[in-house]
Coordinates of C-alpha atoms in Angstrom, one line a residue:
S6 CA 75.0 174.2 99.7
G7 CA 71.5 173.1 99.7
E8 CA 72.3 170.2 97.4
D9 CA 71.4 166.5 98.2
K10 CA 74.3 164.3 99.0
D11 CA 75.7 161.0 99.7
G12 CA 77.9 160.0 102.6
K13 CA 79.3 157.2 104.8
I14 CA 78.8 156.6 108.5
F15 CA 81.6 154.3 109.9
V16 CA 80.6 152.1 112.8
L17 CA 83.0 150.5 114.8
P18 CA 81.9 147.0 116.2
T19 CA 83.5 145.6 119.0
N20 CA 82.6 141.9 120.5
Q21 CA 78.9 143.0 120.4
K22 CA 76.5 143.9 117.6
Y23 CA 75.7 147.1 117.1
L24 CA 71.8 147.9 117.3
A25 CA 70.6 149.8 114.6
T26 CA 68.4 152.0 116.9
D27 CA 71.6 153.3 119.1
I28 CA 72.5 155.4 115.9
L29 CA 69.3 157.3 117.4
D30 CA 71.8 158.3 119.8
I31 CA 73.6 160.6 117.4
L32 CA 70.6 161.4 115.1
D33 CA 68.7 163.3 117.7
L34 CA 71.5 165.4 118.2
A35 CA 71.7 166.6 114.4
Y36 CA 70.9 169.7 113.4
I37 CA 71.1 171.3 110.0
N38 CA 71.2 175.5 110.1
N39 CA 69.6 175.2 113.5
D40 CA 66.9 173.3 112.3
K41 CA 66.6 169.8 113.5
V42 CA 66.2 166.9 111.0
N43 CA 64.1 164.5 110.6
Y44 CA 65.8 160.9 109.5
V45 CA 64.7 157.2 108.7
I46 CA 67.1 153.9 109.3
S47 CA 66.5 151.4 106.8
N48 CA 68.1 148.2 105.6
S49 CA 67.6 145.2 103.2
E50 CA 64.7 144.0 105.3
Y51 CA 62.9 147.1 106.6
S52 CA 62.2 150.7 105.2
D53 CA 61.9 152.1 108.7
V54 CA 64.1 150.4 111.4
M55 CA 61.5 151.9 114.0
S56 CA 58.6 149.9 112.5
A57 CA 60.2 146.6 113.1
T58 CA 59.1 144.5 116.3
D59 CA 62.2 142.6 117.0
E60 CA 65.9 144.5 117.3
V61 CA 67.8 144.9 114.0
Y62 CA 71.4 145.1 114.0
V63 CA 73.4 147.5 111.8
D64 CA 75.4 145.9 109.0
D65 CA 76.9 147.0 105.3
E66 CA 73.2 147.1 104.3
T67 CA 72.1 149.9 106.6
V68 CA 71.1 153.4 105.3
V69 CA 70.4 156.7 107.3
T70 CA 68.5 159.3 105.7
I71 CA 68.3 162.5 107.2
T72 CA 66.2 165.4 105.7
S73 CA 66.0 169.2 106.6
G74 CA 63.6 171.3 104.2
D75 CA 64.6 170.2 100.7
L76 CA 67.7 168.7 101.5
T77 CA 68.1 165.2 101.6
I78 CA 71.5 163.4 102.5
T79 CA 72.0 159.5 102.4
Y80 CA 74.3 157.8 104.9
K81 CA 75.4 154.3 104.0
C82 CA 76.9 152.3 107.1
V83 CA 80.2 150.8 106.8
M84 CA 81.2 148.2 109.5
L85 CA 84.9 149.0 109.8
G86 CA 86.9 145.9 110.1
D87 CA 83.9 143.4 110.3
L88 CA 84.9 141.2 106.9
N89 CA 82.8 137.9 107.4
N90 CA 80.0 140.5 107.9
D91 CA 78.6 138.7 111.5
G92 CA 78.4 141.9 113.2
I93 CA 81.1 141.8 115.4
I94 CA 85.1 142.1 114.8
D95 CA 87.3 139.1 116.2
N96 CA 89.9 136.7 115.3
A97 CA 88.4 135.3 112.0
D98 CA 88.4 139.3 111.1
L99 CA 91.8 139.6 111.9
K100 CA 93.0 136.7 110.0
L101 CA 91.0 137.6 106.9
L102 CA 92.4 141.0 107.5
V103 CA 96.2 139.4 107.4
E104 CA 95.5 137.1 104.6
K105 CA 94.3 140.7 102.4
I106 CA 97.5 142.4 103.8
V107 CA 100.0 139.4 102.5
N108 CA 98.2 139.1 99.4
E109 CA 98.2 142.8 98.5
T110 CA 94.8 143.3 98.2
E111 CA 93.7 146.6 97.3
V112 CA 92.4 148.9 100.4
N113 CA 88.8 149.7 101.1
D114 CA 86.6 151.6 103.7
K115 CA 86.1 148.0 105.6
T116 CA 90.0 146.7 105.9
D117 CA 91.2 150.0 106.4
V118 CA 91.1 150.0 109.6
Y119 CA 94.2 152.6 110.8
K120 CA 92.5 154.9 108.6
D121 CA 95.7 156.2 106.5
D122 CA 94.5 155.0 102.9
A123 CA 96.4 151.9 102.8
L124 CA 96.3 148.2 103.5
N125 CA 99.2 147.6 106.1
T126 CA 100.2 146.0 109.2
Y127 CA 99.1 149.3 110.8
D128 CA 95.5 147.9 110.2
A129 CA 96.1 144.5 111.6
Q130 CA 98.0 146.2 114.6
S131 CA 94.9 148.3 115.1
M132 CA 92.7 145.5 114.9
A133 CA 94.5 143.5 117.5
Q134 CA 94.1 146.1 119.9
V135 CA 90.3 146.7 119.5
I136 CA 89.9 142.9 120.0
E137 CA 92.1 142.8 123.2
N138 CA 90.6 145.9 124.5
N139 CA 86.9 145.3 123.2
S140 CA 87.3 149.0 122.6
W141 CA 88.4 151.6 119.6
D142 CA 89.6 154.5 122.1
G143 CA 93.4 153.0 122.0
D144 CA 96.5 154.2 120.0
V145 CA 99.4 152.9 119.0
V146 CA 102.9 154.4 119.8
R147 CA 105.7 154.6 117.0
M148 CA 109.2 154.4 118.7
D149 CA 112.9 153.4 117.5
A150 CA 114.3 150.0 119.0
T151 CA 117.5 148.0 118.1
F152 CA 117.0 144.5 117.1
E153 CA 119.8 142.1 116.1
P154 CA 117.8 139.0 114.6
R155 CA 119.6 136.1 112.9
L156 CA 119.1 133.3 110.6
E157 CA 120.3 129.6 111.6
L158 CA 120.6 126.8 109.7
V159 CA 119.3 123.5 111.4
N160 CA 121.2 121.6 109.3
E161 CA 124.2 122.5 107.1
D162 CA 124.5 119.0 105.1
I163 CA 121.8 119.8 102.5
V164 CA 121.8 117.7 99.2
S165 CA 119.3 118.5 96.4
G166 CA 116.1 117.0 97.0
D167 CA 116.5 117.7 100.5
T168 CA 113.8 119.5 102.9
F169 CA 115.9 121.7 105.5
V170 CA 114.8 124.3 108.1
V171 CA 116.1 128.0 108.5
K172 CA 115.4 129.7 112.1
Y173 CA 114.5 133.4 112.4
V174 CA 116.0 133.9 116.1
L175 CA 115.5 137.0 117.6
P176 CA 116.9 138.7 120.7
I177 CA 114.0 140.5 122.4
E178 CA 116.0 142.0 125.3
Q179 CA 113.4 144.5 127.3
Y180 CA 111.0 144.7 124.3
N181 CA 107.6 143.5 124.5
V182 CA 107.2 141.6 120.9
S183 CA 103.9 139.7 119.7
G184 CA 104.0 140.6 116.0
I185 CA 106.6 140.1 113.5
A186 CA 106.2 140.7 109.4
G187 CA 108.7 140.7 106.4
L188 CA 109.8 139.2 103.1
V189 CA 111.7 136.1 102.7
N190 CA 114.2 136.4 99.8
Y191 CA 116.0 133.5 98.1
D192 CA 117.3 131.6 94.9
K193 CA 114.2 130.3 93.2
S194 CA 116.5 128.3 91.1
L195 CA 118.0 126.6 93.7
M196 CA 115.4 126.5 96.7
E197 CA 111.5 126.6 97.0
L198 CA 109.8 127.9 100.1
V199 CA 107.6 125.3 101.5
N200 CA 105.8 126.8 104.7
I201 CA 106.5 129.4 107.4
N202 CA 106.0 127.8 110.7
V203 CA 105.4 130.2 113.7
K204 CA 104.1 129.8 117.3
N205 CA 100.7 127.9 117.7
D206 CA 99.1 130.8 119.1
F207 CA 99.8 133.3 116.4
I208 CA 97.6 134.4 113.7
G209 CA 98.9 135.2 110.3
A210 CA 99.9 134.0 106.9
N211 CA 102.4 134.2 104.0
N212 CA 102.2 134.6 100.2
N213 CA 105.4 134.5 98.1
G214 CA 107.5 135.2 100.8
K215 CA 105.8 137.8 102.2
F216 CA 104.2 137.2 105.7
L217 CA 102.8 138.5 108.7
Y218 CA 102.1 137.1 112.4
L219 CA 100.5 138.3 115.4
G220 CA 99.7 137.0 118.6
N221 CA 100.2 136.9 122.6
S222 CA 103.0 138.9 123.9
L223 CA 106.5 136.9 124.5
D224 CA 108.0 136.7 127.7
S225 CA 110.8 139.4 127.7
S226 CA 112.2 137.7 130.5
N227 CA 113.6 134.9 127.9
S228 CA 116.8 136.6 126.1
E229 CA 115.5 135.4 122.5
Y230 CA 113.2 133.6 120.4
V231 CA 112.8 131.4 117.5
M232 CA 110.0 133.4 115.9
L233 CA 109.8 131.9 112.7
E234 CA 111.0 128.3 111.1
L235 CA 111.3 128.6 107.4
T236 CA 111.3 125.5 106.0
F237 CA 112.8 125.0 102.0
K238 CA 113.0 122.5 99.3
A239 CA 116.7 122.0 97.9
L240 CA 116.1 121.7 93.7
S241 CA 119.5 121.8 92.7
S242 CA 122.8 122.4 93.8
G243 CA 124.9 125.5 94.1
N244 CA 125.6 128.3 96.6
G245 CA 122.6 130.6 97.4
T246 CA 121.4 133.1 100.0
I247 CA 118.3 133.5 102.2
S248 CA 117.4 136.9 103.6
V249 CA 114.2 138.8 105.4
T250 CA 114.1 142.3 104.6
D251 CA 111.3 144.6 105.0
N252 CA 111.4 143.3 109.1
E253 CA 108.9 144.7 111.2
L254 CA 108.1 144.1 114.9
F255 CA 105.5 145.3 117.0
N256 CA 103.1 144.3 119.7
K257 CA 99.5 145.6 120.3
D258 CA 100.4 149.1 121.5
T259 CA 103.8 149.5 120.1
Y260 CA 105.4 149.7 116.6
Y261 CA 109.1 149.1 116.6
N262 CA 110.8 151.4 114.1
I263 CA 113.3 148.8 112.5
Q264 CA 112.5 148.6 108.7
D265 CA 116.3 149.1 108.2
V266 CA 117.1 145.8 109.8
D267 CA 117.6 143.2 107.1
V268 CA 119.3 139.4 108.1
S269 CA 120.9 136.5 106.1
T270 CA 122.5 133.3 105.8
Q271 CA 124.7 131.4 103.0
V272 CA 123.5 128.1 101.8
V273 CA 125.2 125.2 100.3
I274 CA 123.4 122.5 98.5
N275 CA 125.7 120.0 97.4
T276 CA 125.4 117.6 94.3
S277 CA 122.5 114.9 94.3
A278 CA 123.4 111.4 93.5
D279 CA 119.9 109.8 93.7
N280 CA 119.0 108.2 90.4
K281 CA 116.1 106.0 91.4
L282 CA 112.4 106.8 90.3
S283 CA 109.5 107.1 93.1
S284 CA 106.8 106.2 90.5
L285 CA 106.8 104.1 87.4
K286 CA 103.2 103.1 85.4
V287 CA 103.5 101.3 82.2
A288 CA 101.0 100.2 79.6
G289 CA 98.0 101.7 82.4
Q290 CA 99.6 99.5 85.1
E291 CA 101.4 100.9 88.2
I292 CA 104.5 99.1 88.8
Q293 CA 105.2 98.3 92.6
L294 CA 108.9 99.3 92.7
K295 CA 111.3 97.8 95.2
S296 CA 114.6 98.9 96.5
D297 CA 117.3 97.7 94.3
V298 CA 115.2 95.9 92.0
L299 CA 115.6 97.1 88.3
E300 CA 114.0 94.3 86.3
Y301 CA 110.0 94.1 86.0
R302 CA 107.6 92.0 84.5
I303 CA 103.6 92.9 83.6
S304 CA 101.0 91.2 81.9
V305 CA 98.4 93.3 79.8
D306 CA 95.4 92.3 77.9
N307 CA 95.2 91.8 74.1
D308 CA 93.6 95.3 73.8
V309 CA 96.3 97.1 75.0
V310 CA 98.2 98.3 72.3
T311 CA 100.2 101.4 73.4
P312 CA 102.8 101.2 75.8
N313 CA 102.3 104.3 77.5
V314 CA 105.2 105.1 79.9
E315 CA 104.5 107.4 83.0
A316 CA 108.2 107.8 85.0
I317 CA 108.9 110.2 88.2
T318 CA 112.3 110.7 90.0
N319 CA 112.6 110.4 93.2
N320 CA 114.8 113.0 93.5
V321 CA 113.6 116.6 92.1
A322 CA 117.2 117.4 90.6
A323 CA 117.4 114.1 88.7
K324 CA 115.9 113.3 85.3
V325 CA 114.5 110.7 83.0
T326 CA 116.9 111.0 80.0
S327 CA 115.6 108.2 77.9
I328 CA 112.5 105.8 77.4
E329 CA 112.7 102.8 75.0
A330 CA 110.0 101.3 73.8
P331 CA 108.1 99.9 70.8
E332 CA 105.5 101.9 69.2
E333 CA 102.7 99.1 69.8
L334 CA 102.8 96.3 71.9
V335 CA 103.2 93.0 70.1
E336 CA 101.5 89.7 71.2
G337 CA 104.5 88.3 73.4
D338 CA 106.9 89.7 75.5
N339 CA 108.2 93.4 74.8
I340 CA 111.0 95.3 76.2
I341 CA 110.7 98.8 78.1
K342 CA 114.1 100.8 79.2
V343 CA 113.8 103.6 81.4
K344 CA 117.3 105.6 81.9
V345 CA 117.0 108.0 84.9
T346 CA 120.2 110.2 85.4
A347 CA 121.2 111.8 88.8
E348 CA 122.4 115.2 88.9
N349 CA 126.0 114.2 89.3
G350 CA 125.8 112.0 86.4
D351 CA 125.8 108.4 87.6
E352 CA 123.0 106.5 85.4
L353 CA 120.3 104.0 86.4
V354 CA 118.4 101.9 83.9
Y355 CA 114.8 100.3 84.3
T356 CA 114.2 97.3 82.2
I357 CA 110.2 96.2 82.0
I358 CA 109.0 93.4 80.2
V359 CA 105.3 93.5 79.2
N360 CA 103.8 90.3 78.1
R361 CA 100.4 91.0 75.9
K362 CA 98.4 88.4 76.2
A363 CA 97.3 86.5 72.8
K364 CA 93.9 86.8 71.3
E365 CA 91.3 84.6 72.2
S366 CA 90.2 82.0 69.4
N367 CA 86.7 80.9 68.5
D368 CA 86.7 77.2 67.5
N369 CA 83.6 76.6 65.1
N370 CA 84.1 73.1 65.0
N371 CA 84.0 72.3 69.0
S372 CA 81.2 74.5 69.5
T373 CA 79.1 74.8 72.5
K374 CA 76.1 76.1 73.6
P375 CA 75.5 77.4 77.1
V376 CA 72.8 75.8 78.7
S377 CA 70.9 77.3 81.8
Y378 CA 69.2 76.3 84.5
Q379 CA 67.2 77.5 87.9
N380 CA 68.5 76.6 91.0
D381 CA 65.5 75.7 93.4
N382 CA 67.4 75.8 96.4
N383 CA 65.3 77.9 99.3
V384 CA 67.8 81.0 99.2
A385 CA 67.6 84.6 99.5
E386 CA 68.8 85.0 96.0
D387 CA 68.1 82.2 93.0
T388 CA 71.4 81.7 91.4
Q389 CA 71.9 80.8 88.0
E390 CA 74.7 78.6 86.4
D391 CA 76.1 77.5 82.9
I392 CA 76.7 74.2 81.8
N393 CA 78.6 73.3 78.6
L394 CA 77.6 70.7 76.8
P395 CA 79.5 68.6 73.9
A396 CA 77.7 69.1 70.5
I397 CA 76.1 66.0 69.1
D398 CA 77.2 64.0 65.8
D399 CA 74.7 64.7 63.2
K400 CA 75.1 61.2 61.9
K401 CA 74.9 59.5 65.0
N402 CA 71.8 61.4 65.6
D403 CA 70.2 60.1 61.9
A404 CA 71.0 56.5 63.0
I405 CA 69.3 56.5 66.4
K406 CA 66.1 58.3 64.6
D407 CA 66.4 55.5 62.0
N408 CA 66.2 52.3 64.6
K409 CA 63.7 54.1 66.4
K410 CA 61.4 53.9 63.2
D411 CA 62.1 50.1 62.6
D412 CA 61.0 48.9 66.2
E413 CA 57.8 50.9 65.5
K414 CA 57.1 49.0 62.7
K415 CA 58.2 45.5 64.5
D416 CA 55.5 46.3 67.1

């Protein structure tokens, strides 16, 4: 149209940095209306990269400006997939990309590796293929496949407060699998998802149950694999369901269409009888709790007046139902009681006797005055000690003075 324009050049890095002068191979072939264009490559350091004596690599600050007659077009380079801005694509970038996918970050020019204007598993799969092949020439095949994954409880005897594990078992049969994605669903009032464990060589992340992991292909000669281990914390008793939906299975070259596959298992969490405390702090002192010991005695200084009590139950389903304590500590013994109620209703009472020390008194009639002396010993550092001498009786002191005067007159 003859109007000035702005554009983008998508640079496809591999495991080697891309030289700015490599762009010349493209620009030397550029024509507008049969007229060869003039061009300048610049970045944050050089207004013209061609004037640089050292090699200059392409980054997100690299700009290509071409002119032809009165027309000027400016292109900003975009390092596709280079999320840590080091000029190459490797597993560090893949890890960052996966984190952005599971955190549902908005797509941008650098993260849209698959070029579908969305941030999803396809982008991670495409980047993994680039890293493995060190090339952007590959393609991903979509194919229908049948999988029958299942969830297995490692231990079915679960009590409130317990940590338990659920395995995601995948029969892979003839399929080549090196990636898995999905969403873990569960009753958040009954349990909490603590962690998702995968094979050590898998790269991935999870956020609020949404997960994506990929790595080396699994050996299809094995009939099945434990793809994931889901670790939960039982918060309260009841019957609940754990499921994995939006299942995605793939490898670096093939994406299996199995999104309709959902897998689930039932979980029974039994009522807890645990009514113990795991931590107890009274009047600023941490009490060293012992098994089957319910009464403790501590001593505090006179200036400690407030009987603050901090109690934490050993079991997440238990509750501290009452704390009996005086508003202020008196000198001498003070009794504090902490009641803990288990989920099944069993109660336990901890008794803490807090002895507040008496205030130290100052006796003016028998006052002593500290006297200091310097130690003459040959040591690296002199020490100083205080000696308390008894006060001298004033009447005896006057009598000593009178006797001394009489002796002087006789002389």
